[in-house]
CSV table of C-alpha atoms in Angstrom, one decimal:
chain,number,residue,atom,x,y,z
A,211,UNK,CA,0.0,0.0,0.0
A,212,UNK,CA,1.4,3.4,-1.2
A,213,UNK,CA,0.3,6.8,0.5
A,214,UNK,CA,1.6,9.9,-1.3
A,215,UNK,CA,3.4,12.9,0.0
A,216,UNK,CA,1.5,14.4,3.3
A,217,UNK,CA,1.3,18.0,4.4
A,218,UNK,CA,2.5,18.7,8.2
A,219,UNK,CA,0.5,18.4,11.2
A,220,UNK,CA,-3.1,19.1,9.4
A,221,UNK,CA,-5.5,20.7,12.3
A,222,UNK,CA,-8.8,19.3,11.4
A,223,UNK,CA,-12.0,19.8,13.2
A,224,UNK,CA,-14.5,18.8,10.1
A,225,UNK,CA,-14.2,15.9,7.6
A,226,UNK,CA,-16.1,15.4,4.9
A,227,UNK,CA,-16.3,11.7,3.1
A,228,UNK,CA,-17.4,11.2,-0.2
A,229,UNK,CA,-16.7,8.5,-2.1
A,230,UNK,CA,-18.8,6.7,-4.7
A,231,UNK,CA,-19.0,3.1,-5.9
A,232,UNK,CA,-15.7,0.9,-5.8
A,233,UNK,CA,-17.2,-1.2,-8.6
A,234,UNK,CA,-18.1,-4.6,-7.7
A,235,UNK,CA,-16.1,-4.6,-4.3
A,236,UNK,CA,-18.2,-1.4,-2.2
A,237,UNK,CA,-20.9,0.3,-2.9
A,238,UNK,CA,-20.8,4.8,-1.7
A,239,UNK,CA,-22.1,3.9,1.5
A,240,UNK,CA,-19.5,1.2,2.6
A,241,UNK,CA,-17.2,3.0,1.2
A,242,UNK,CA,-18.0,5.9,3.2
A,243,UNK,CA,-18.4,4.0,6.4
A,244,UNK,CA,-14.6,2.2,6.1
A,245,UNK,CA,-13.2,5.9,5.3
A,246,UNK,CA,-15.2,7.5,8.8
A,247,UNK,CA,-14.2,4.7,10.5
A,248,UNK,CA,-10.3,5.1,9.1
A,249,UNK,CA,-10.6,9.0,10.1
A,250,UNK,CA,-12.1,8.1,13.9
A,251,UNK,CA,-9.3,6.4,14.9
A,252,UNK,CA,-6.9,9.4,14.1
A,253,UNK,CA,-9.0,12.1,14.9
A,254,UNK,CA,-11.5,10.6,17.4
A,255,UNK,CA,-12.9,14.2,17.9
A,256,UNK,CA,-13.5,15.5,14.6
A,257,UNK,CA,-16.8,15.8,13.1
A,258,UNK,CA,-17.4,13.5,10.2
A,259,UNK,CA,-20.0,14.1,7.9
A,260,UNK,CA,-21.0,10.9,5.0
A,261,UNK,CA,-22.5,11.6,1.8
A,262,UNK,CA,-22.1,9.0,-0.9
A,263,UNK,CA,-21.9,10.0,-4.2
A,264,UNK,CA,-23.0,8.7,-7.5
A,265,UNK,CA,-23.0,10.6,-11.1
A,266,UNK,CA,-25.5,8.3,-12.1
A,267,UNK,CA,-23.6,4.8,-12.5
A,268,UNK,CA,-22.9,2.1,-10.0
A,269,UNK,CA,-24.0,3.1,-6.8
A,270,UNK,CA,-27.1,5.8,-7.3
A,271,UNK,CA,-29.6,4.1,-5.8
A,272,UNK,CA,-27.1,3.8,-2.6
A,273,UNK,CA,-26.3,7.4,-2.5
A,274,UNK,CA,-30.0,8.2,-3.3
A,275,UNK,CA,-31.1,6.4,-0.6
A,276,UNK,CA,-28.7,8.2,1.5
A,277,UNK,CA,-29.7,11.5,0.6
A,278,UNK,CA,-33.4,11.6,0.5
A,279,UNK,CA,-34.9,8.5,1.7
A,280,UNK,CA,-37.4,5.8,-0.2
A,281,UNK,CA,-37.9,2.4,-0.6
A,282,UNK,CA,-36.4,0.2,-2.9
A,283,UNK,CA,-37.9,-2.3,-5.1
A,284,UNK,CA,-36.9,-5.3,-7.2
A,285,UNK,CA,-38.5,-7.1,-10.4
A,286,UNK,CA,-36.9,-9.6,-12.4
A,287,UNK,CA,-35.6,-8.1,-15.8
A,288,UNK,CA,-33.7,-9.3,-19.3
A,289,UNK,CA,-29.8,-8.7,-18.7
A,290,UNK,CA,-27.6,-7.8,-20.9
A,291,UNK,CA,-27.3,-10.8,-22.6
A,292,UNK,CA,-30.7,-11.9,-22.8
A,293,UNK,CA,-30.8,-13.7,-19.8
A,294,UNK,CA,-33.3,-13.1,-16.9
A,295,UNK,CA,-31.5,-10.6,-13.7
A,296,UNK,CA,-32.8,-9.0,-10.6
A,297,UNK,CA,-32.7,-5.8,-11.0
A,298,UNK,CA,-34.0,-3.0,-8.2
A,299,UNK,CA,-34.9,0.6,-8.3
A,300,UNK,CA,-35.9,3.2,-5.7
A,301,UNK,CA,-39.4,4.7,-5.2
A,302,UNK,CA,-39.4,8.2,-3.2
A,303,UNK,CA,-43.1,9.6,-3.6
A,304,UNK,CA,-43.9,10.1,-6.9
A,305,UNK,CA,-40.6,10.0,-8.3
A,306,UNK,CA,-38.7,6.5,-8.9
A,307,UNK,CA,-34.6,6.2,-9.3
A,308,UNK,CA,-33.5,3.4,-11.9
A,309,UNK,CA,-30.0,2.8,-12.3
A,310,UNK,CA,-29.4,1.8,-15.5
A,311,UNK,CA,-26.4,-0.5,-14.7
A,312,UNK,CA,-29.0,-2.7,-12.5
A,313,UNK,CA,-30.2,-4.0,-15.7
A,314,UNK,CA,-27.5,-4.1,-18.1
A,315,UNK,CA,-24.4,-3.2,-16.0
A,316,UNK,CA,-21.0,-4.6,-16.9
A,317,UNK,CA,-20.9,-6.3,-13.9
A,318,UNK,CA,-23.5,-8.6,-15.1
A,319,UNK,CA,-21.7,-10.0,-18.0
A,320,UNK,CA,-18.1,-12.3,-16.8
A,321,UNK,CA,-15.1,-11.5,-18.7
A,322,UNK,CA,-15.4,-14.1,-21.2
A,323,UNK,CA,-19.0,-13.4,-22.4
A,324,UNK,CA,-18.9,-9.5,-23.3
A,325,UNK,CA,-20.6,-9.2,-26.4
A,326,UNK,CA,-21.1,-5.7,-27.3
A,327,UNK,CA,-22.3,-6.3,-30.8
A,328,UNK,CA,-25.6,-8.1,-28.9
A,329,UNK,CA,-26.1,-6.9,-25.4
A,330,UNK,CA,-29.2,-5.1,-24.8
A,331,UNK,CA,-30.4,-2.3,-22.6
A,332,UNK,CA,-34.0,-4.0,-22.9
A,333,UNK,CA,-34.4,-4.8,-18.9
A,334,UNK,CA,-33.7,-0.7,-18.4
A,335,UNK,CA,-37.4,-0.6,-20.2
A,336,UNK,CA,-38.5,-3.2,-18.1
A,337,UNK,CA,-37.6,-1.5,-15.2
A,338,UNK,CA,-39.1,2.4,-16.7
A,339,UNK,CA,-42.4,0.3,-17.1
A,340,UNK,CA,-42.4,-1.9,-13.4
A,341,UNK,CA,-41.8,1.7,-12.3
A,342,UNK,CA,-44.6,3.4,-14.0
A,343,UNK,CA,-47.0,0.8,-13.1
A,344,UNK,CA,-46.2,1.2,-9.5
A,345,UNK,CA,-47.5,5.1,-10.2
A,346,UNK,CA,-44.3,6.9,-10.7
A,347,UNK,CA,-44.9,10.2,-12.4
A,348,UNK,CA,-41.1,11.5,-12.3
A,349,UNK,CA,-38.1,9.3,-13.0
A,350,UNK,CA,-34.4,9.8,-12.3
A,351,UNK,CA,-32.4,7.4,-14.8
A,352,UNK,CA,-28.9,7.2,-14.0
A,353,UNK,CA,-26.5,6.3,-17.0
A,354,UNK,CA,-23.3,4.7,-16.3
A,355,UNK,CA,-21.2,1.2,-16.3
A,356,UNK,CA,-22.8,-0.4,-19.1
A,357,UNK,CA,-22.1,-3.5,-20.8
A,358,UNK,CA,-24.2,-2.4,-24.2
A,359,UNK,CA,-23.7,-0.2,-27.2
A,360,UNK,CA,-27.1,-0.5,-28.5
A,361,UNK,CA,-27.6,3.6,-28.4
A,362,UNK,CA,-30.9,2.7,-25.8
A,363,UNK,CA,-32.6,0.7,-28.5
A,364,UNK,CA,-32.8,-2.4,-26.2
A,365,UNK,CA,-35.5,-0.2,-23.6
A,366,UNK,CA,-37.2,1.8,-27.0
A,367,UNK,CA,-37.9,-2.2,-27.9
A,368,UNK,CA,-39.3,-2.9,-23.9
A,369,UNK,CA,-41.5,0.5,-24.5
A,370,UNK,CA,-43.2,-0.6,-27.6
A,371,UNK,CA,-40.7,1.3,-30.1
A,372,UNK,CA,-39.9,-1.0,-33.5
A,373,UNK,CA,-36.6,-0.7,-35.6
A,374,UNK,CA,-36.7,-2.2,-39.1
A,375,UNK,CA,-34.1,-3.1,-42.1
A,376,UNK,CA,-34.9,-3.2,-45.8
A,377,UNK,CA,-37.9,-4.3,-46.5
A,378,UNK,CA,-39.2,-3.9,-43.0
A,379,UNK,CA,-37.0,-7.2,-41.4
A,380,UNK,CA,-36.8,-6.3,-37.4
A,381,UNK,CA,-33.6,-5.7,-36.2
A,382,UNK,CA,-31.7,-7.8,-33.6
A,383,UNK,CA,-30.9,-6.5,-30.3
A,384,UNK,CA,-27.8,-4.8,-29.8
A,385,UNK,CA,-25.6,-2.1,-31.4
A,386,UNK,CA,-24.1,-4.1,-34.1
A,387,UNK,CA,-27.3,-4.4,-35.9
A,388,UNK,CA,-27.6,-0.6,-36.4
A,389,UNK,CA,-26.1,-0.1,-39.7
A,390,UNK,CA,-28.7,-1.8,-41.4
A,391,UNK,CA,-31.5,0.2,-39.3
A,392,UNK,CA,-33.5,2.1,-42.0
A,393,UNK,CA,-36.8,3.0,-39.9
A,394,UNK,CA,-37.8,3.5,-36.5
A,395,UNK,CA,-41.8,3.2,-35.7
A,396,UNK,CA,-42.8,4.7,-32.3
A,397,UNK,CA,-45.6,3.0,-29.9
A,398,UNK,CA,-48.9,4.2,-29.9
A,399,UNK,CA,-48.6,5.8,-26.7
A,400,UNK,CA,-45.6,7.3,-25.8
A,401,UNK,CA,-43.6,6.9,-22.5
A,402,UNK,CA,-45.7,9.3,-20.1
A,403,UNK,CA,-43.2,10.1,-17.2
A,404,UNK,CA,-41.0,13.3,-17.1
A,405,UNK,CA,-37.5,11.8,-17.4
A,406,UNK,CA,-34.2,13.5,-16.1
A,407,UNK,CA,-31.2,11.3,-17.2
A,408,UNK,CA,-27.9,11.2,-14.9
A,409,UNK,CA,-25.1,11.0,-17.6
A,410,UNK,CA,-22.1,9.9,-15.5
A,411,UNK,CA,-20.2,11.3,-18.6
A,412,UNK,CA,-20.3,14.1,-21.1
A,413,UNK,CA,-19.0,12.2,-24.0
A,414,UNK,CA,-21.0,12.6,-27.8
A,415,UNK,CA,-22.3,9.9,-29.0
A,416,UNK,CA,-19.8,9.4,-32.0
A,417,UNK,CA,-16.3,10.5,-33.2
A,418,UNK,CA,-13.0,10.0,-31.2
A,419,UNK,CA,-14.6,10.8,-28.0
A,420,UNK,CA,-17.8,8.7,-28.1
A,421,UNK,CA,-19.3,5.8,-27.0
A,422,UNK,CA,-18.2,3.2,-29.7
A,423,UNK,CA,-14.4,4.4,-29.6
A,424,UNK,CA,-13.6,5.3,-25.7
A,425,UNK,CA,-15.9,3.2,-24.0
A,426,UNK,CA,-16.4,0.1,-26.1
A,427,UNK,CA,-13.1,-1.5,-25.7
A,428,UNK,CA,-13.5,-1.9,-22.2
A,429,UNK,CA,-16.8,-3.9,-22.9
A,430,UNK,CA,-15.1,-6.1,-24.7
A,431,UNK,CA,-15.1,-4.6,-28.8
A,432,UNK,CA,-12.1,-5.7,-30.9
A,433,UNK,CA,-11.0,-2.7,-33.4
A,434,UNK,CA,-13.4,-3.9,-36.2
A,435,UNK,CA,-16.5,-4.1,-33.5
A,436,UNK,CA,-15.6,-0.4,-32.2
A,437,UNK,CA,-15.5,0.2,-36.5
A,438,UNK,CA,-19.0,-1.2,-36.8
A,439,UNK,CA,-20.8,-0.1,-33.2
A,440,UNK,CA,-19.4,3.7,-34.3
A,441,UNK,CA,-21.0,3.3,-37.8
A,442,UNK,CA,-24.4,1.6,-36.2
A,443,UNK,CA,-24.4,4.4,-33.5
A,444,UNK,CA,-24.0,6.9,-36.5
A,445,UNK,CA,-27.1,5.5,-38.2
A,446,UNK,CA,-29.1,5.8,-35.6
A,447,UNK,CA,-28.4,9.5,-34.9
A,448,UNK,CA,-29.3,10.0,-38.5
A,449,UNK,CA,-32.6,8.2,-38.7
A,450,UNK,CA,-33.6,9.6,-35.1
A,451,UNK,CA,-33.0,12.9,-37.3
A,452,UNK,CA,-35.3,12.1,-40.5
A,453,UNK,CA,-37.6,10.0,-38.3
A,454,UNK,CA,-38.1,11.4,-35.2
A,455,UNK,CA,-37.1,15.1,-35.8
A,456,UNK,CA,-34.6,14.9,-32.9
A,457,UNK,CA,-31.0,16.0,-33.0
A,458,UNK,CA,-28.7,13.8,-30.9
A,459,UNK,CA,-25.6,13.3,-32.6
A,460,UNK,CA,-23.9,16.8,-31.2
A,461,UNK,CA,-25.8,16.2,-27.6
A,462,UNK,CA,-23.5,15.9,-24.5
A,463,UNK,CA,-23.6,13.1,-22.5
A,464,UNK,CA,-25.7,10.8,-25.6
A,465,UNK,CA,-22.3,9.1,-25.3
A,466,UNK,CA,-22.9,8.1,-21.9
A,467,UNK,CA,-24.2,4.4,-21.1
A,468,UNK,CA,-23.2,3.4,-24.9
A,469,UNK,CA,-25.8,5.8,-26.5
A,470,UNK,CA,-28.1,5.0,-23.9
A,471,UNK,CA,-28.6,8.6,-23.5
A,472,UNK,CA,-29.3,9.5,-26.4
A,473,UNK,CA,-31.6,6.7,-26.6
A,474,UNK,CA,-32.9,8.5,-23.4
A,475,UNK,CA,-33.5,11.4,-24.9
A,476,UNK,CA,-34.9,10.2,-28.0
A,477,UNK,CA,-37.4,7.9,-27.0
A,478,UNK,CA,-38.3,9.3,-23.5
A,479,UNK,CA,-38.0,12.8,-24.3
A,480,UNK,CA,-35.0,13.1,-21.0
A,481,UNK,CA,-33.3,16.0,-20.2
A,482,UNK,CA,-30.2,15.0,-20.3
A,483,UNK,CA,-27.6,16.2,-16.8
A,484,UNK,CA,-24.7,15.7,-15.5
A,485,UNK,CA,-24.5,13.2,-12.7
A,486,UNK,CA,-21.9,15.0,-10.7
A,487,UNK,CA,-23.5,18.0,-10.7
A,488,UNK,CA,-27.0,16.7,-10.1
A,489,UNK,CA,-25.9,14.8,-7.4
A,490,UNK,CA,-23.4,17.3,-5.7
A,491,UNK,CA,-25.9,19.9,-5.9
A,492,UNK,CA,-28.6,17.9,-4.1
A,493,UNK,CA,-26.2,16.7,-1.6
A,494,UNK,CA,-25.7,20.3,-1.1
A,495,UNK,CA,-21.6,19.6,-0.7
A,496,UNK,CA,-20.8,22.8,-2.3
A,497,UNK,CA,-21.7,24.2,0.9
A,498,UNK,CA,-20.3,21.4,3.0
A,499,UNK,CA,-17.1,21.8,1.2
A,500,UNK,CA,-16.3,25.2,2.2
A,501,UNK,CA,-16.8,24.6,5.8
A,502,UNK,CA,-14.6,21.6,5.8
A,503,UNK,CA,-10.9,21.4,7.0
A,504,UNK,CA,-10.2,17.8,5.1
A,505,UNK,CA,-11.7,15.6,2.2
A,506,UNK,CA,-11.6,12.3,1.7
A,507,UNK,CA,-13.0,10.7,-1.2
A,508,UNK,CA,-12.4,7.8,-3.6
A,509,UNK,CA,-13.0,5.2,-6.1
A,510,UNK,CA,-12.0,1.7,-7.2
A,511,UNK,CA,-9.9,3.1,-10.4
A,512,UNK,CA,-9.3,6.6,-11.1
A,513,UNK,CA,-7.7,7.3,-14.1
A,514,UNK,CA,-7.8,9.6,-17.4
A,515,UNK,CA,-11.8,9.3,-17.8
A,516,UNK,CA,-12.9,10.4,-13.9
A,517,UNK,CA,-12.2,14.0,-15.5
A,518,UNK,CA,-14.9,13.5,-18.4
A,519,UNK,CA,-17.4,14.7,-16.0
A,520,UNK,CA,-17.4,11.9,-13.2
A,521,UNK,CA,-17.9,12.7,-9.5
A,522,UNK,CA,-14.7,12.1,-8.1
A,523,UNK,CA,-13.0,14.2,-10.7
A,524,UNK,CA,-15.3,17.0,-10.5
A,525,UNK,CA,-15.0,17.0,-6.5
A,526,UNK,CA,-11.7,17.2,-6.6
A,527,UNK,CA,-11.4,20.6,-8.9
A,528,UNK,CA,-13.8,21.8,-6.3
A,529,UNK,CA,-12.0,21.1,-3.1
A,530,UNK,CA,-8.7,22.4,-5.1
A,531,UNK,CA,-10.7,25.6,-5.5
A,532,UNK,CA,-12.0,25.6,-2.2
A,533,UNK,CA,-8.4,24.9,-0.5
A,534,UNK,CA,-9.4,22.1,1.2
A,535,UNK,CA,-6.7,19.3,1.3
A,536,UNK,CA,-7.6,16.0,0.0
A,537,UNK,CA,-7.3,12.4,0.7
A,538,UNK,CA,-7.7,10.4,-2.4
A,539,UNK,CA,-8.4,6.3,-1.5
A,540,UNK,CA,-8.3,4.3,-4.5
A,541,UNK,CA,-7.9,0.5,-5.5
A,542,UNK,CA,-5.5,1.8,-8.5
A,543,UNK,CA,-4.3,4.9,-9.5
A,544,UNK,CA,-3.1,5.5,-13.4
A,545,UNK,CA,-2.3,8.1,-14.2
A,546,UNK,CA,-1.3,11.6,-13.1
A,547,UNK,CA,-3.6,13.2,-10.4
A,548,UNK,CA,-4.6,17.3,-9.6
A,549,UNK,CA,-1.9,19.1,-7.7
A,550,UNK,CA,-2.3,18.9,-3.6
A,551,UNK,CA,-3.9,15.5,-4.1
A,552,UNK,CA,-2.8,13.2,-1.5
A,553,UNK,CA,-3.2,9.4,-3.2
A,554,UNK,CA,-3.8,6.5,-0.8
A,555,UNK,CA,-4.3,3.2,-3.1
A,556,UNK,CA,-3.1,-0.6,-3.1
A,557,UNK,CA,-2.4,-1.8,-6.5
A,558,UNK,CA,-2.8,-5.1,-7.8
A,559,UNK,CA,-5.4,-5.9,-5.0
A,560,UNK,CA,-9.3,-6.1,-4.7
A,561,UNK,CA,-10.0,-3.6,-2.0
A,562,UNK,CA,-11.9,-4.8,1.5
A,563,UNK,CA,-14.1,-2.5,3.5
A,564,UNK,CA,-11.1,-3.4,5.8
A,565,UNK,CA,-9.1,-2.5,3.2
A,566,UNK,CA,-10.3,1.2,2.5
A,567,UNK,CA,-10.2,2.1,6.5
A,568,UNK,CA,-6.7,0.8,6.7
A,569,UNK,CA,-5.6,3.2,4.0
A,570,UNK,CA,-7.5,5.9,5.0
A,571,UNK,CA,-6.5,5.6,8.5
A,572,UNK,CA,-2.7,5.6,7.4
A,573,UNK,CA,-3.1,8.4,5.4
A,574,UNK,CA,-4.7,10.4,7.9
A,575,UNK,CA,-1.7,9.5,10.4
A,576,UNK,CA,1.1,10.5,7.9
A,577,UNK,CA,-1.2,13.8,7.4
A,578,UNK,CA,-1.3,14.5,11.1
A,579,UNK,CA,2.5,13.7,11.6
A,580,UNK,CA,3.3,15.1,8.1
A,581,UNK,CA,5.5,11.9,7.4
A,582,UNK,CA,5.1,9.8,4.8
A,583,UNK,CA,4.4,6.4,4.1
């Protein structure tokens, strides 16, 4: 384990922890709860304040929960791959929280089955209509840690929405079916709820920073499937265009989710936001943030693509603009981080709840000593 340089013999009186998902280890609340419990033993008197965080990806029904209360639910949805998965959702009054990932997260799908050409956002529709059904009138879709490139078509198809080759064939689920797509027929009732989509990213949703060519590599596309999901993802743009009368091929965040929000905004007429911002704003930690004397936040990975618009990356511009010194806990680090960043991480490894308080307590003590580890 590897703790950056510290500054000398920090006074702190308030810390605030906010973290968001270490993917398929912790969720934002654990997390949150191993880094309080790393700063307690350090600073036993200091006020500690926990708000997980989500930008709309793995985690947002945890931090939603966290923040405003409800209930969560679970129905039994298509995955990703066509098979049946239990996915949840959150139901706070009238308003219901689906994280997309629940349905077809990259989580679902083990290493050797990704199959970006065919996976499907189809139990994300599932989920939009278990929601409405159970009387939701205002939705909160987060976008984020997909295993699909299918630009949303997968939950337009759940929602009663068609797409169609030459002479009228029906397309097959997934993104790499999209460059035959010649005509999209919507429902006869479109999707009633107001939508406001969480895009954990601000990426288009084509060229050398979209969907197909940053994001699907990582779900498992070889350089002649990124080639043909760009090209499908392209298509779509253009017949959402002459079809549909919608523009979302210069849209930011229609990227985000493989396309899935421009899917969003296509077929469930979303406003389209960034997560961070949604979610820092309601958590009201711009506020918090100026009143604090430390920050510790975190993530399994951060790298080069927490600064497209991701939490983590955007909190730490703010607390570098605030002048509060900062506590980084990571599983891996790659990459170079903002100046005044201290990095605690442990590469190589698959971090514990254990884990995360160990490096956060060490941190904190070669903070307060002004050592280093």
């Amino acid at each position: 384990m590897y703790v950056g340089d510290a500054m000398t013999n920090l006074p702190v009186a308030t810390v605030l922890v906010a973290p968001t998902a270490f993917k398929g280890t912790l969720g934002p609340g654990q997390a949150a709860q191993a880094m309080a419990a790393g700063v307690a033993a350090v600073w036993p008197a200091a006020e500690i304040l926990q708000i997980p965080l989500s930008d709309g990806g793995n985690g947002l029904l945890e931090a939603y929960v966290a923040l405003e209360g409800g209930a969560a639910r679970t129905i039994e949805v298509t995955g990703p791959l066509g098979d049946s998965t239990t996915a949840g959702y959150v139901r706070s009054g009238s308003t219901a929280v689906i994280e997309s990932a629940e349905a077809c997260g990259l989580h679902l799908v083990p290493r050797d089955r990704l199959d970006p050409l065919h996976a499907t956002t189809r139990g994300v529709g599932e989920l939009l209509l278990a929601a409405i059904a159970a009387g939701a009138s205002e939705v909160v879709l987060g976008l984020g840690g997909s295993a699909t490139v299918d630009g949303g078509t997968g939950m337009a198809r759940a929602l009663g929405w068609s797409f169609s080759g030459a002479a009228g064939t029906p397309l097959g689920e997934g993104g790499g079916s999209l460059t035959r797509l010649r005509r999209i027929d919507p429902p006869p009732q479109r999707f009633a709820a107001r939508v406001v989509s969480l895009c954990d990213v601000q990426n288009l949703l084509t060229g050398p920073q979209g969907a197909a060519t940053v994001y699907g590599p990582q779900k498992g596309a070889r350089p002649e499937d990124v080639q043909q999901l760009e090209l499908g993802l392209a298509r779509l743009a253009d017949m959402i265009r002459l079809d549909l009368g919608i523009e979302v091929a210069g849209l930011p965040g229609a990227g985000a989710a493989g396309g899935l929000g421009a899917g969003a905004r296509a077929f469930l007429g979303a406003d389209l936001v960034a997560g961070s911002e949604w979610m820092l704003r309601r958590g009201n930690v711009w506020d918090i943030l100026s009143g604090a004397d430390l920050l510790l936040t975190g993530e399994g990975r951060f790298d080069a693509q927490s600064s497209m618009g991701k939490v983590t990356g955007r909190l730490l511009e703010a607390a570098g603009s605030a002048g509060v010194p900062t506590l980084l806990v990571c599983g891996r680090v790659d990459g170079p981080t903002p100046s005044g960043v201290i990095t605690a991480h442990a590469p190589g490894r698959t971090l514990t709840s254990e884990d995360v308080a160990r490096l956060a307590e060490d941190a904190c003590r070669a903070l307060a000593g002004g050592g280093r580890l």
